[in-house]
Every structure is written in structure tokens, then in C-alpha cells.
CSV table of C-alpha atoms and ligand atoms in Angstrom, one decimal:
chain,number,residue,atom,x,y,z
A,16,UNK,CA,0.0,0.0,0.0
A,17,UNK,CA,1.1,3.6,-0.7
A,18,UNK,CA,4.3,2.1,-2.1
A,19,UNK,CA,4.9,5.6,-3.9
A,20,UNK,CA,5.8,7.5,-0.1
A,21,UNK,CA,7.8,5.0,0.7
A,22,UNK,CA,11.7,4.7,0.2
A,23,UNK,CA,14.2,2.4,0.9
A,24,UNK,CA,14.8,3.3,4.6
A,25,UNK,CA,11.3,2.3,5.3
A,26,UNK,CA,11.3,-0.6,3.2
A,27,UNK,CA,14.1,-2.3,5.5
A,28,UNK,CA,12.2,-0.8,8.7
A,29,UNK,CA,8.7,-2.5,6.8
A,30,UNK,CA,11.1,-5.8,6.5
A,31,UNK,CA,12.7,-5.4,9.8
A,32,UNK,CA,9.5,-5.1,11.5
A,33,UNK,CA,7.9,-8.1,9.5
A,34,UNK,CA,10.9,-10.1,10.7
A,35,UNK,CA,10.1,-9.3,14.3
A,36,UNK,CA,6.4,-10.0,13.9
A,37,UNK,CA,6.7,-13.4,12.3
A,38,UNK,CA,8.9,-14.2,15.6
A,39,UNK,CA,7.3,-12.5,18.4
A,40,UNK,CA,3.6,-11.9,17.2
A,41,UNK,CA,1.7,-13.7,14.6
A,42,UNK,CA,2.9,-17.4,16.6
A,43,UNK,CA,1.0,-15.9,20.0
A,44,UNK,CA,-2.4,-14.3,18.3
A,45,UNK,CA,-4.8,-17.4,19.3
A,46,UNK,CA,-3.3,-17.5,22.9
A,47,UNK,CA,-3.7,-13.7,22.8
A,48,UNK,CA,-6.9,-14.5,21.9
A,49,UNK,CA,-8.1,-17.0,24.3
A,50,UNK,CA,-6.4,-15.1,27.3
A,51,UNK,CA,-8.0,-11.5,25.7
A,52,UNK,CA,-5.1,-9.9,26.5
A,53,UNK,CA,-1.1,-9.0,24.9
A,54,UNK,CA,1.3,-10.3,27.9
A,55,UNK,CA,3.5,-6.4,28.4
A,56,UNK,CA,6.6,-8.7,27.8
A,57,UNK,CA,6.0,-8.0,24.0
A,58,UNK,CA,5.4,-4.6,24.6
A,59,UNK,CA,8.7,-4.9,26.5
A,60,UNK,CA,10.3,-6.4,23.1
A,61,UNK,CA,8.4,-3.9,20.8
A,62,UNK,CA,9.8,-1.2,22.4
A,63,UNK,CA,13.3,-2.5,22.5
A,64,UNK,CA,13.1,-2.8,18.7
A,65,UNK,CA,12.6,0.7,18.1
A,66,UNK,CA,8.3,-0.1,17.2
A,67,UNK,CA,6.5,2.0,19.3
A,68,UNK,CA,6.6,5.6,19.1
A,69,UNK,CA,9.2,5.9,16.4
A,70,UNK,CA,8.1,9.5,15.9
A,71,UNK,CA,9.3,10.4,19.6
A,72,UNK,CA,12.0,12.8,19.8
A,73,UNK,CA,15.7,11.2,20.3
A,74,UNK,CA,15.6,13.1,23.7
A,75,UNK,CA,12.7,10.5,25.0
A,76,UNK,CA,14.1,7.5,23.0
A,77,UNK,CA,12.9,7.9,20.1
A,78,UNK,CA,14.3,8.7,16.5
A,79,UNK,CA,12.0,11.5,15.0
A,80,UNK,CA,10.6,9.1,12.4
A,81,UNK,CA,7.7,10.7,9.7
A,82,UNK,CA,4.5,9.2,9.6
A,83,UNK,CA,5.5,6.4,7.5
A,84,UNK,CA,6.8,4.5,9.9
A,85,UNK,CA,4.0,4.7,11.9
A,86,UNK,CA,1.9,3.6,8.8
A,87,UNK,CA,3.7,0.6,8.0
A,88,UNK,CA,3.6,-0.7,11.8
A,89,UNK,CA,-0.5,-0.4,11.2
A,90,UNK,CA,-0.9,-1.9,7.7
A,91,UNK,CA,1.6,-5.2,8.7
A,92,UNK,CA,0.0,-5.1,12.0
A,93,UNK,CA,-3.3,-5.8,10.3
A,94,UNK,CA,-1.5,-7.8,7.4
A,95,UNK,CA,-0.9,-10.0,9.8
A,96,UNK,CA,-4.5,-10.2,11.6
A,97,UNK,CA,-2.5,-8.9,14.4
A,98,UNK,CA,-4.8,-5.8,15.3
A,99,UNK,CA,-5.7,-7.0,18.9
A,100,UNK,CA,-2.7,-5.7,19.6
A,101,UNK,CA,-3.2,-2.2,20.8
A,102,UNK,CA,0.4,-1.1,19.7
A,103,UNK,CA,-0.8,1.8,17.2
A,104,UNK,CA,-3.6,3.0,19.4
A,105,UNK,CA,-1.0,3.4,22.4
A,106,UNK,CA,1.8,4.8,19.7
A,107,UNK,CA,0.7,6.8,17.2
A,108,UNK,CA,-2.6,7.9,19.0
A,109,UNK,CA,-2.6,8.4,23.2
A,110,UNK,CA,1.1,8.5,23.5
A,111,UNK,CA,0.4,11.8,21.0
A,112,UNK,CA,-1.9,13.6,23.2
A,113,UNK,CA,1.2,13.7,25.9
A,114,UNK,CA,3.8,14.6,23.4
A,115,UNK,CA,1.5,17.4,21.2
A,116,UNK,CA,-0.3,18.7,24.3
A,117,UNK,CA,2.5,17.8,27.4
A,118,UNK,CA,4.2,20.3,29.6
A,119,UNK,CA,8.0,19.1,29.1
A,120,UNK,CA,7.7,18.0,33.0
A,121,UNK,CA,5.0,15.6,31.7
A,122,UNK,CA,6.9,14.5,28.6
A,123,UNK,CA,10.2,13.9,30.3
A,124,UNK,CA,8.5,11.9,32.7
A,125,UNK,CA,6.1,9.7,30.7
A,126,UNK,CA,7.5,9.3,27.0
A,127,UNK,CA,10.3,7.7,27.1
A,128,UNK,CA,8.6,4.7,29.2
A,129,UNK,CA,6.2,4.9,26.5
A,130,UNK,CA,8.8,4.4,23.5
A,131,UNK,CA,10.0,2.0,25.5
A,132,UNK,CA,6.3,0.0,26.5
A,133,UNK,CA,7.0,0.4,29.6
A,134,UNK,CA,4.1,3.0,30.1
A,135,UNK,CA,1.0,1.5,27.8
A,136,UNK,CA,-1.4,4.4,27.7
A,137,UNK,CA,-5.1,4.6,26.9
A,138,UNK,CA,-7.5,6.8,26.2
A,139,UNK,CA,-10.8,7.0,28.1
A,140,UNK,CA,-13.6,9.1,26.2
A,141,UNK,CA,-16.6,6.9,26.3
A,142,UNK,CA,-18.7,5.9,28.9
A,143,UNK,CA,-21.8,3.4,29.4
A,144,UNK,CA,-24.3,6.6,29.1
A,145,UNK,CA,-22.3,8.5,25.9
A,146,UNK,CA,-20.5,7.8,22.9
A,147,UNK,CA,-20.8,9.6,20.3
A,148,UNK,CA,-21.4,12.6,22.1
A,149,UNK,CA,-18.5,13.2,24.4
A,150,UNK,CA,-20.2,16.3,25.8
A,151,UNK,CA,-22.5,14.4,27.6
A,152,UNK,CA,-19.7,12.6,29.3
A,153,UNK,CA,-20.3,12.6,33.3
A,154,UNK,CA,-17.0,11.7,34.6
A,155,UNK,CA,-16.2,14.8,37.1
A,156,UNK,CA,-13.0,15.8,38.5
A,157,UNK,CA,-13.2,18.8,40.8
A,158,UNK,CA,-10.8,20.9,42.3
A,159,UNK,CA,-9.6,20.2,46.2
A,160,UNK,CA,-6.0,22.0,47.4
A,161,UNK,CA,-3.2,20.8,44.7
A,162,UNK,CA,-5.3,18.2,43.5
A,163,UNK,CA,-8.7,16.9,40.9
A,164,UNK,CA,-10.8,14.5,42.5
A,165,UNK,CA,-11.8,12.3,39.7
A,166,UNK,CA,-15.5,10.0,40.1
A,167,UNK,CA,-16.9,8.7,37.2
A,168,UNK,CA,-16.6,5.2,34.8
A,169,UNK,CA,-15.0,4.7,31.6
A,170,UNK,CA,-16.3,1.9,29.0
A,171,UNK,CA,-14.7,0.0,26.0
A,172,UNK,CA,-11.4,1.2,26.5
A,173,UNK,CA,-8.6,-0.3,24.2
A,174,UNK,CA,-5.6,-1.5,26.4
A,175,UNK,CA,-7.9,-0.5,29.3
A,176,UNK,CA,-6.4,-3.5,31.5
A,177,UNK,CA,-2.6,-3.1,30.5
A,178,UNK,CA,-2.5,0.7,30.7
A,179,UNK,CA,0.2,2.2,33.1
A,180,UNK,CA,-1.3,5.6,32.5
A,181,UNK,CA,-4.7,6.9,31.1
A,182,UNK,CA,-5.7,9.8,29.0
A,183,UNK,CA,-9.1,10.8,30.4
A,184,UNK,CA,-11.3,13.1,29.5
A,185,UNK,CA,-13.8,14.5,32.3
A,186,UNK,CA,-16.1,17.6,33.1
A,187,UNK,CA,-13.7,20.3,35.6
A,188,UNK,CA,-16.5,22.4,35.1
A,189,UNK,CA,-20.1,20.5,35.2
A,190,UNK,CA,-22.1,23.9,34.6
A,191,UNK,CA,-20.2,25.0,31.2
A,192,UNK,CA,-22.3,26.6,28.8
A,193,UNK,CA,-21.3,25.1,26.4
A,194,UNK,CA,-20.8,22.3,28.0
A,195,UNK,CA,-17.4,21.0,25.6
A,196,UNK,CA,-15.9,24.0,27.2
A,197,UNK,CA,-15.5,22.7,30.7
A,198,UNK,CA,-13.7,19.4,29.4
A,199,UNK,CA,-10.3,18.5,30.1
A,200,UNK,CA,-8.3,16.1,30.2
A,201,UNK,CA,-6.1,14.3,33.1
A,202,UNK,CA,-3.0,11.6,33.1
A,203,UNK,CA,-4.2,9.2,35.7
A,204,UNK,CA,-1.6,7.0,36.7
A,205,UNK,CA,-1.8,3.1,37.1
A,206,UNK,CA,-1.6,2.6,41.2
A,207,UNK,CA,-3.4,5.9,42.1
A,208,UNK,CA,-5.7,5.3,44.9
A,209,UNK,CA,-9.2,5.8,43.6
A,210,UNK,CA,-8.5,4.4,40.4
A,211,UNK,CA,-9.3,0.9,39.2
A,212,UNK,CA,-9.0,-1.2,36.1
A,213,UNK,CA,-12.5,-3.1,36.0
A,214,UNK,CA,-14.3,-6.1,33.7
A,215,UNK,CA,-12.2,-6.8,30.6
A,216,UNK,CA,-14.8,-7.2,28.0
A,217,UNK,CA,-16.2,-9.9,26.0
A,218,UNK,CA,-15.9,-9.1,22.6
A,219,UNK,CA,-17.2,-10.3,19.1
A,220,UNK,CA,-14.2,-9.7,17.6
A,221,UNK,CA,-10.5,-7.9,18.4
A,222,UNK,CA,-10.5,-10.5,21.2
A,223,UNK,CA,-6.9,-10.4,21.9
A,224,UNK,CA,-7.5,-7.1,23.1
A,225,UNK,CA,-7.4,-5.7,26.3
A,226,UNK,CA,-10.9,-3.8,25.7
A,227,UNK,CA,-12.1,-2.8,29.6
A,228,UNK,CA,-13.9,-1.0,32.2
A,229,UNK,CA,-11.9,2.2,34.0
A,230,UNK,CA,-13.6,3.1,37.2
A,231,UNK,CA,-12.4,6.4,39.3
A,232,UNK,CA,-13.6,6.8,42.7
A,233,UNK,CA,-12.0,10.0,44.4
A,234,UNK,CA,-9.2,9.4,42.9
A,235,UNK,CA,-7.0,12.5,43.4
A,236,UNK,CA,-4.9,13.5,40.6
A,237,UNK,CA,-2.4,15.9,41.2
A,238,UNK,CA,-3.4,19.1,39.2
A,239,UNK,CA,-0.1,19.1,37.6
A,240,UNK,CA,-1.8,16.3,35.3
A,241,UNK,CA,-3.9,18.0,33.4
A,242,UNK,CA,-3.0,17.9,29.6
A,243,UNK,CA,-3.2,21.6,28.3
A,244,UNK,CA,-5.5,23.7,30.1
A,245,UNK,CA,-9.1,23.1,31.7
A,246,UNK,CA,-11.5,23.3,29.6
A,247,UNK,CA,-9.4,22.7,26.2
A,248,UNK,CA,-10.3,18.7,25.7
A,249,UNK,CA,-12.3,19.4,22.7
A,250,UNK,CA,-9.6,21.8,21.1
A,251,UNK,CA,-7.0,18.8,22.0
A,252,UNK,CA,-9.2,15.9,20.4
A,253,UNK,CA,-9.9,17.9,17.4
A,254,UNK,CA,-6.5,18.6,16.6
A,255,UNK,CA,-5.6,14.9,17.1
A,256,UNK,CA,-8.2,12.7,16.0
A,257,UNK,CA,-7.1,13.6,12.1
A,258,UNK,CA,-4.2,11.1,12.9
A,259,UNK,CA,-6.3,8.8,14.8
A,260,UNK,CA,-8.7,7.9,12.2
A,261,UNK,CA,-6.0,7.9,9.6
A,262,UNK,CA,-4.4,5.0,11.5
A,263,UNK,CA,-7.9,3.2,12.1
A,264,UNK,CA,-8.2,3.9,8.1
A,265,UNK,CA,-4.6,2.5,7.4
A,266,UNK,CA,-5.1,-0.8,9.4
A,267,UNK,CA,-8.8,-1.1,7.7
A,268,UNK,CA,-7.2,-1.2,4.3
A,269,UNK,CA,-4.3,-2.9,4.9
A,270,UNK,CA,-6.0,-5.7,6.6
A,271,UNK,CA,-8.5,-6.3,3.6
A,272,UNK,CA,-5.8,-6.3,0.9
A,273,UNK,CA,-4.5,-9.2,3.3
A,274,UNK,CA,-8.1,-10.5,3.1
A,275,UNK,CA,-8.4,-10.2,-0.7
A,276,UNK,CA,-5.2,-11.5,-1.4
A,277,UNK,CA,-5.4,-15.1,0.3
A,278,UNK,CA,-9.3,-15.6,-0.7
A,279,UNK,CA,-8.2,-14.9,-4.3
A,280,UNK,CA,-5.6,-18.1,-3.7
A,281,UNK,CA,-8.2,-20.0,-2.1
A,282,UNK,CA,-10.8,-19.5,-4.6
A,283,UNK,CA,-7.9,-20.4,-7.1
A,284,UNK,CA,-7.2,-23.8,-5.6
A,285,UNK,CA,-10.8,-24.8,-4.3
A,286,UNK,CA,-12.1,-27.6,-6.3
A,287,UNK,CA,-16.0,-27.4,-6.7
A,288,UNK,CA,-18.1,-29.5,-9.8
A,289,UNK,CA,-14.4,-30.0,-11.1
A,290,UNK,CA,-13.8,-26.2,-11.5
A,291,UNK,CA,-12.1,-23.7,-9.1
A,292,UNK,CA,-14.4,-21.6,-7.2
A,293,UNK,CA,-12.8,-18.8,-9.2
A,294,UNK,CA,-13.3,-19.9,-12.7
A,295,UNK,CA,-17.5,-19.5,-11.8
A,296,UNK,CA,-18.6,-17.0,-13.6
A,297,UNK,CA,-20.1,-15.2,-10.9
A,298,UNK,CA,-17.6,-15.4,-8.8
A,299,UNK,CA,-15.2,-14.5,-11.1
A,300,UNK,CA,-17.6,-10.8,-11.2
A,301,UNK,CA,-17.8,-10.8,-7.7
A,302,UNK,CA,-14.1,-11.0,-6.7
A,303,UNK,CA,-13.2,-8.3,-9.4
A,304,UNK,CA,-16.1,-6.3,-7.5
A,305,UNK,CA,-13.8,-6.7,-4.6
A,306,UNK,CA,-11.1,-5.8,-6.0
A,307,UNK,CA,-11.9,-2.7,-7.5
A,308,UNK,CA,-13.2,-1.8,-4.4
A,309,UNK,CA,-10.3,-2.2,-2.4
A,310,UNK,CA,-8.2,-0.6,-4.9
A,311,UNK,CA,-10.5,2.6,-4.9
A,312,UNK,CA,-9.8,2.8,-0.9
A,313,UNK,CA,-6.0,2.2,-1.5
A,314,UNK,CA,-5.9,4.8,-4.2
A,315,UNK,CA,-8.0,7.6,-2.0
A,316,UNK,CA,-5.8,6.4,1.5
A,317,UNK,CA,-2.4,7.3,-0.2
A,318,UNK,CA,-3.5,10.2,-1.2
A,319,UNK,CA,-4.4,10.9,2.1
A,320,UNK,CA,-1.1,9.8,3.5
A,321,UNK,CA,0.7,11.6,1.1
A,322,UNK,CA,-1.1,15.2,2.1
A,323,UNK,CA,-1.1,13.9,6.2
A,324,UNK,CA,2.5,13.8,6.0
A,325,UNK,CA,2.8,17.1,4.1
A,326,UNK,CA,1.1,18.8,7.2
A,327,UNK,CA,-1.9,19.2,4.9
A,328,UNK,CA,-5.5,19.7,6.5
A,329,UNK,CA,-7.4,16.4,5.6
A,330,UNK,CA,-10.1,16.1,8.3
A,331,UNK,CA,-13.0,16.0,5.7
A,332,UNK,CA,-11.0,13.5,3.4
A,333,UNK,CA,-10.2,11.5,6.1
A,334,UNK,CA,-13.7,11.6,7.7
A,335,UNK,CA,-15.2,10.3,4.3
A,336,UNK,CA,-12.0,7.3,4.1
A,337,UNK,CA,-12.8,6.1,7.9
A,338,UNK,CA,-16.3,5.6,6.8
A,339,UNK,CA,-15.8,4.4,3.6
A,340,UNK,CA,-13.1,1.7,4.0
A,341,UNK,CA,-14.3,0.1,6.9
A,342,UNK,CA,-17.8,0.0,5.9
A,343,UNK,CA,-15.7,-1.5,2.6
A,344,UNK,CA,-13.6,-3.8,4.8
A,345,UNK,CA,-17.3,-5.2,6.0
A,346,UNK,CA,-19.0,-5.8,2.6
A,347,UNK,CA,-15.5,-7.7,1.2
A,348,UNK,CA,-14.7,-9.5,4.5
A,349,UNK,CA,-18.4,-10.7,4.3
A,350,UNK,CA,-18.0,-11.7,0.4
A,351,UNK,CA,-14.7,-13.5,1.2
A,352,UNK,CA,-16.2,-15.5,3.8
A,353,UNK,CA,-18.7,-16.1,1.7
A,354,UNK,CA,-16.0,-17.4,-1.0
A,355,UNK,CA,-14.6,-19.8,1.4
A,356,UNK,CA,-17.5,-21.8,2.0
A,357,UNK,CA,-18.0,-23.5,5.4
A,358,UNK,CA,-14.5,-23.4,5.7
A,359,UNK,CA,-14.6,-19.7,6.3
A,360,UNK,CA,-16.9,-20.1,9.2
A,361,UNK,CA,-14.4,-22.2,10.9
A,362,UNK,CA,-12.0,-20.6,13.4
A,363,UNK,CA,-8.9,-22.1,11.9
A,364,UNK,CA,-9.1,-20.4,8.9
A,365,UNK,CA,-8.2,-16.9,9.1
A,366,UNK,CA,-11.1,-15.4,7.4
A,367,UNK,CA,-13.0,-15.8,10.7
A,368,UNK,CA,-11.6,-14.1,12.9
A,369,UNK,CA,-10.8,-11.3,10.0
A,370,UNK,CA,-15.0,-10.6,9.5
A,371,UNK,CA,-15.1,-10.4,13.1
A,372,UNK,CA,-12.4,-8.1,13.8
A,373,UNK,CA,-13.9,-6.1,10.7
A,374,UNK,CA,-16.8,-5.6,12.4
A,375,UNK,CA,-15.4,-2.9,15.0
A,376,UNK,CA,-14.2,-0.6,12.6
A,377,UNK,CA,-16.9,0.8,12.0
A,378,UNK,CA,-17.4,2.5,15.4
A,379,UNK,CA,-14.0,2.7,16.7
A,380,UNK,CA,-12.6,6.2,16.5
A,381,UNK,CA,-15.8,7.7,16.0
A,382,UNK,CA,-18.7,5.5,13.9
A,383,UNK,CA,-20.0,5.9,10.2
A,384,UNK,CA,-22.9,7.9,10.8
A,385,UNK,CA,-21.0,10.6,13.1
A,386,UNK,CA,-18.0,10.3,10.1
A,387,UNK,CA,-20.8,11.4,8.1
A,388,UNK,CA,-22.1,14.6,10.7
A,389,UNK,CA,-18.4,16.0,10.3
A,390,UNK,CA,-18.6,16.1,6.5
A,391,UNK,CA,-22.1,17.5,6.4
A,392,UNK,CA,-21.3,19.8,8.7
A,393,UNK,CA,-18.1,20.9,6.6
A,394,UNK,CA,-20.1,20.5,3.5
A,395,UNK,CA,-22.2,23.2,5.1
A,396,UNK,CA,-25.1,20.7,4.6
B,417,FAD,C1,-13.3,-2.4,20.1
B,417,FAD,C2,-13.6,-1.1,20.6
B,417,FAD,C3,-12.5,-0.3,21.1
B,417,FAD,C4,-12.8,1.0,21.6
B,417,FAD,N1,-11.8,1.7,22.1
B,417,FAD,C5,-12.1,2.9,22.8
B,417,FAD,C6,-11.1,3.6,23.5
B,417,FAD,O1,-9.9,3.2,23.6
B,417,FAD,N2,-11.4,4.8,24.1
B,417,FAD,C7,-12.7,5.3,24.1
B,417,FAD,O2,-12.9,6.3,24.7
B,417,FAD,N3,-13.6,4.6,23.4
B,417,FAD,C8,-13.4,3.5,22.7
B,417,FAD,N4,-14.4,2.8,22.0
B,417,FAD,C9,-15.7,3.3,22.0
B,417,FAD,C10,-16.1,3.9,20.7
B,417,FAD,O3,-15.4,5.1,20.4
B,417,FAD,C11,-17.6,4.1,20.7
B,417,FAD,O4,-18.2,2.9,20.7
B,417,FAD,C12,-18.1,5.0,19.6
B,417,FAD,O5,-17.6,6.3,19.7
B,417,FAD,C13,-19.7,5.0,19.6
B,417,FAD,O6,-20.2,5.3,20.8
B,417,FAD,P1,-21.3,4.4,21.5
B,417,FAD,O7,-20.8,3.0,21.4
B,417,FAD,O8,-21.7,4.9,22.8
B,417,FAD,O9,-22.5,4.5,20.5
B,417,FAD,P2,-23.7,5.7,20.5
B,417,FAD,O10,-23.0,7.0,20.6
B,417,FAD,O11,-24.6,5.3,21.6
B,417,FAD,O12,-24.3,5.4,19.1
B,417,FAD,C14,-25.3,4.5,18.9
B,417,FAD,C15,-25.7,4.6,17.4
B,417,FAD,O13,-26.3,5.8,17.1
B,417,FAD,C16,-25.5,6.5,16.1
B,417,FAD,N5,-25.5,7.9,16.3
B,417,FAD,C17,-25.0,8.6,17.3
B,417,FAD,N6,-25.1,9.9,17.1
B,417,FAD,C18,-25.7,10.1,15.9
B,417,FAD,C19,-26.1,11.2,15.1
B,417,FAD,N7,-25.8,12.4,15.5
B,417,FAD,N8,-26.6,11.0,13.9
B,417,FAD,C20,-26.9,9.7,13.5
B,417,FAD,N9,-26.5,8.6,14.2
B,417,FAD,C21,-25.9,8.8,15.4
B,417,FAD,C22,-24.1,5.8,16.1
B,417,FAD,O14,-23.5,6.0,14.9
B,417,FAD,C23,-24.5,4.4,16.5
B,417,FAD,O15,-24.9,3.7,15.3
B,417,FAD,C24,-14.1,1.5,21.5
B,417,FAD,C25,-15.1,0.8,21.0
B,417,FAD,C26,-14.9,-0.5,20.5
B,417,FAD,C27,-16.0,-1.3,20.0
């Protein structure tokens, strides 16, 4: 994908990282799977290897890498059918917040455990009542002395039971008119009293994930935590979730040219009244349907890349490609299954688990329909 942006020195780092995948990764994904969790030994390893947070400064252990890098950790993550593991949502979106928003007390402190894995991070928006919209959130944290008292309950929260430290966004001012405008957001650290990592979640797909309840009962924070200033969570989010649904968006694409790719040698090989599957007519159509589709959402996403790495403002391009594509990465992981048979129903071919893990994409990071409010909205529908 998007071979055009890249160049030889991420071609090795691509190989390099593929290398370190087949070895320490794709083996584990079914005991991942069953346990619902990545042990933080290979977050231990990752980080050693120079995969999380390549874009961190050299000052906090990392080595300034461009986008790219950060792209082709997502697409072989997803290649692989390795997206339970929450390595780009820690890397190249919470770990963000503290190095874009971060006093350098907070950055010093917190990134280079994070290049490192030794501080997972996650970020905790959504709650059982709210979704969608985060100004309804009802997680509180008030003022007392030097300190926020934080009360309130977080839900589906990606790396929610590993995290060392989470991004949360909560109300300092309940009675803001509007009400975004008395969000913020706080660092809670793993170990604070008042804070506490609850039910891991049973999921229909991503189930190697670490998808769980955060509860805060006056927890204090120390008010040196807060990310920014009070009341800025919205202007933070904003700024940041450009890159966040790009990265949802890369692994969506990535992991259905994956999908493609090996029902198009199964069809090839799969025997049925003499003929393979492929050579039926119709399925010959519907596979070409496929992959014109998929090559549409490769051609838009590069494009996309291409202008995120040039500093360009996408947020309505990228609003339409996060809808798009994973509602795409549904209809072709459904067809592939489809293509496969009973076979693809079964658990030991990857197909399965690949429809199922499709199936989140289309809410995480914000869902279709709300994709579709932002672009109205800047459409000045
Ligand atoms: C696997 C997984 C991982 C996640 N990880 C995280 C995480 O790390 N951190 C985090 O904070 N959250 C996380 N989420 C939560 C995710 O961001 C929310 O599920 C998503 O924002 C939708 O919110 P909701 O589930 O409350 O649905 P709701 O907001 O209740 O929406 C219900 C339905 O109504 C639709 N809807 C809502 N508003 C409108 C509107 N204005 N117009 C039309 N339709 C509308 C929605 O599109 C949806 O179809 C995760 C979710 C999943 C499934």
C-alpha cells in the first residue's frame, strides 16, 4: 500500500519489523486471543526494537521518524490479523496527546517509558451513558487544594487492562455553557488510589484485546496532570483525531488487501463441480467487484497519506476514508467469507476471525454515521 511515499529506509524498517512479527507476534495471536489480552513482555520487546513511538524525539528515545513509519507498523499489523494488539492506538494515538499537548515535565516523565512500552497508555472518552457525544460525558473531576478529585466510569477502552497511564477526559466544570468547554483532560496513573481497572470485555471480535472497564472513585490527581489547560479537551481531540482515524483507516485497508489476497488463492485452488471456485462466472464478477473496491480505498488512503504527511488539512478526506473503507472492509470481508464456503466459518481459517475483527471498525474512533455529521457539517449541509 502507498508504495509511492515510501523509500528504501522504510522498506528495510517494513522488513525489519515483519521479521520481528513473524517471531514474536503472529505465533501468539490465538493464545492472545483466548487469554483476551497481549502479555506487556512483548510490549517490552516492541519497544526495545525501536516499534512503538518511532516519531518520539531522540531526547525521550525515540528517532523522530515521519508518519511512515508509523503507517507501516498499522498496515503489517493488520496484514498479519495482528490488530488486537493495541500497539498503534498506544503509539501513534494516546502517546500523542502527551507529546502534542505535554508540559516538558509531563513529557520527560512519561514518553520515554512509552517508547520504551513500559508506560501503555489509553485513552478514556466513552462511557456506558455517551459515545458519540462526548459532551455528555459525566466523569467529574473537581478541584480540592493541589489536586482533581476524579468520580466517574470509563467503558470499552482499548488497552484499558494493561494501561500504566490513562488519558481521560472528564467535566472540571459540570455547569459550562457550552458544555465541551468545561472538558479536560487528566493523566491518571496506574496505582493511584481511587482508580481501578474493571471487567475486561467480551468481545465479538479484536479479542486479543485488552478492551475494559476504568472506574475512578475519588481518585485525586495531582493538578499538575492536566493535559493543556481546563477546559481545552475538545480543542486537543480535534487537533488529534485527524491522525487517529487515519491509522484506524490504514489498518482497515491494509487488513483487507490481506483478506483479498489469500481468498483470491483459495478460490484459485478450491475444487467445486471440477472447476475452481474462481473460474464460476459469478464469482469471477464478484471477486473483481472486490477488488476494485479495495483498490479505490487504497488509491483515495495514499492520497491521504501523502497530504497527512505534508502537514496538509485532511479532516474531511479523512472523515469520508474512515467511513468508507471500513464500511468496505465489511462488505469484502463478508463476500470473502462467503467465498470460502463453510471453511470460512471455521476458526482455523483466518477469514473468521478477520469478519469479526472487521466488524469494530466501524465505530472505533468515532462511527460511520458521526464520520458522516463531520462532513455535512463541513459541506455546510
Ligand atoms: C473495540 C472497541 C474499542 C474502543 N476503544 C475505545 C477507546 O480506547 N477509548 C474510548 O474512549 N472509546 C473506545 N471505544 C468506544 C467507541 O469510540 C464508541 O463505541 C463509539 O464512539 C460510539 O459510541 P457508542 O458505542 O456509545 O454509541 P452511541 O453513541 O450510543 O451510538 C449508537 C448509534 O447511534 C448512532 N449515532 C450517534 N449519534 C448520531 C447522530 N448524531 N446521527 C446519526 N446517528 C448517530 C451511532 O452511529 C451508532 O450507530 C471503543 C469501541 C470498541 C467497539
Amino acid at each position: 500500500m502507498a508504495n509511492d511515499i515510501y523509500k528504501e529506509e522504510h522498506r528495510i524498517f517494513r522488513e525489519t519489523f515483519k521479521k520481528f512479527m513473524e517471531k514474536e507476534i503472529v505465533p501468539y495471536i490465538e493464545e492472545w486471543e483466548e487469554k483476551g489480552v497481549v502479555p506487556k513482555e512483548v510490549w517490552y520487546k516492541s519497544g526495545k526494537q525501536g516499534f512503538i513511538c518511532p516519531w518520539a524525539d531522540e531526547k525521550y528515545g525515540g528517532f523522530n521518524a515521519g508518519f511512515e513509519y508509523s503507517a507501516i507498523i498499522a498496515e503489517e499489523l493488520a496484514r498479519a490479523g495482528a490488530s488486537c494488539f493495541g500497539l498503534s492506538a498506544h503509539g501513534d494515538i494516546v502517546a500523542h496527546y502527551i507529546n502534542d499537548f505535554g508540559s516538558e515535565e509531563q513529557k520527560s516523565k512519561w514518553l520515554p517509558k512509552c517508547v520504551s512500552g513500559h508506560c501503555i497508555t489509553s485513552i478514556a472518552m466513552t462511557e456506558p451513558n455517551t459515545g458519540s457525544d462526548i459532551q455528555s460525558i459525566r466523569t467529574t473531576a473537581l478541584k480540592d487544594g493541589d489536586s482533581y478529585i476524579l468520580n466517574g466510569q470509563k467503558i470499552f477502552i482499548t488497552n484499558g487492562l494493561n494501561c500504566d497511564l490513562a488519558v481521560v477526559a472528564c467535566k472540571t466544570d459540570p455547569k459550562a455553557d457550552p458544555p465541551h468547554t468545561g472538558i479536560s483532560v487528566l493523566l491518571v496513573e496506574d496505582g493511584t488510589p481511587g482508580f481501578r481497572h474493571d471487567r475486561k470485555l467480551d468481545k465479538l471480535g479484536l479479542r486479543g484485546q485488552d478492551t475494559a472497564e476504568l472506574i475512578f472513585e475519588d481518585c485525586r490527581v495531582p493538578k499538575s496532570n492536566i493535559l493543556g489547560e481546563e477546559g481545552m479537551a475538545f480543542v486537543l481531540m480535534m487537533k488529534n483525531l485527524q491522525q487517529e482515524r487515519l491509522i484506524i483507516t490504514i489498518g482497515a485497508q491494509a487488513g483487507t488487501e490481506e483478506l483479498l489476497r489469500s481468498t483470491i488463492e483459495y478460490c484459485k485452488t478450491r475444487i467445486v463441480f471440477g472447476r475452481p471456485v474462481s473460474k464460476y462466472q459469478h464469482n469471477t464478477f464478484k471477486i473483481v467487484e472486490l477488488a476494485t473496491e479495495v483498490e479505490l480505498g487504497k488509491t483515495f488512503l495514499n492520497t491521504l497519506i501523502a497530504d497527512h504527511i505534508a502537514g496538509k488539512d485532511i479532516v474531511k478526506k479523512v472523515s469520508m476514508a474512515k467511513w468508507w473503507i471500513s464500511e468496505m472492509a465489511n462488505r469484502v470481508a463478508y463476500h470473502c467469507l462467503q467465498l470460502h464456503g463453510g471453511y470460512g466459518f471455521m476458526e482455523e481459517y483466518p477469514v473468521a476471525r478477520r469478519y469479526r475483527d472487521a466488524r469494530s471498525l466501524t465505530f472505533i474512533g468515532g462511527t460511520t454515521e458521526i464520520m458522516k455529521v463531520i462532513i455535512g457539517r463541513m459541506m455546510g449541509l
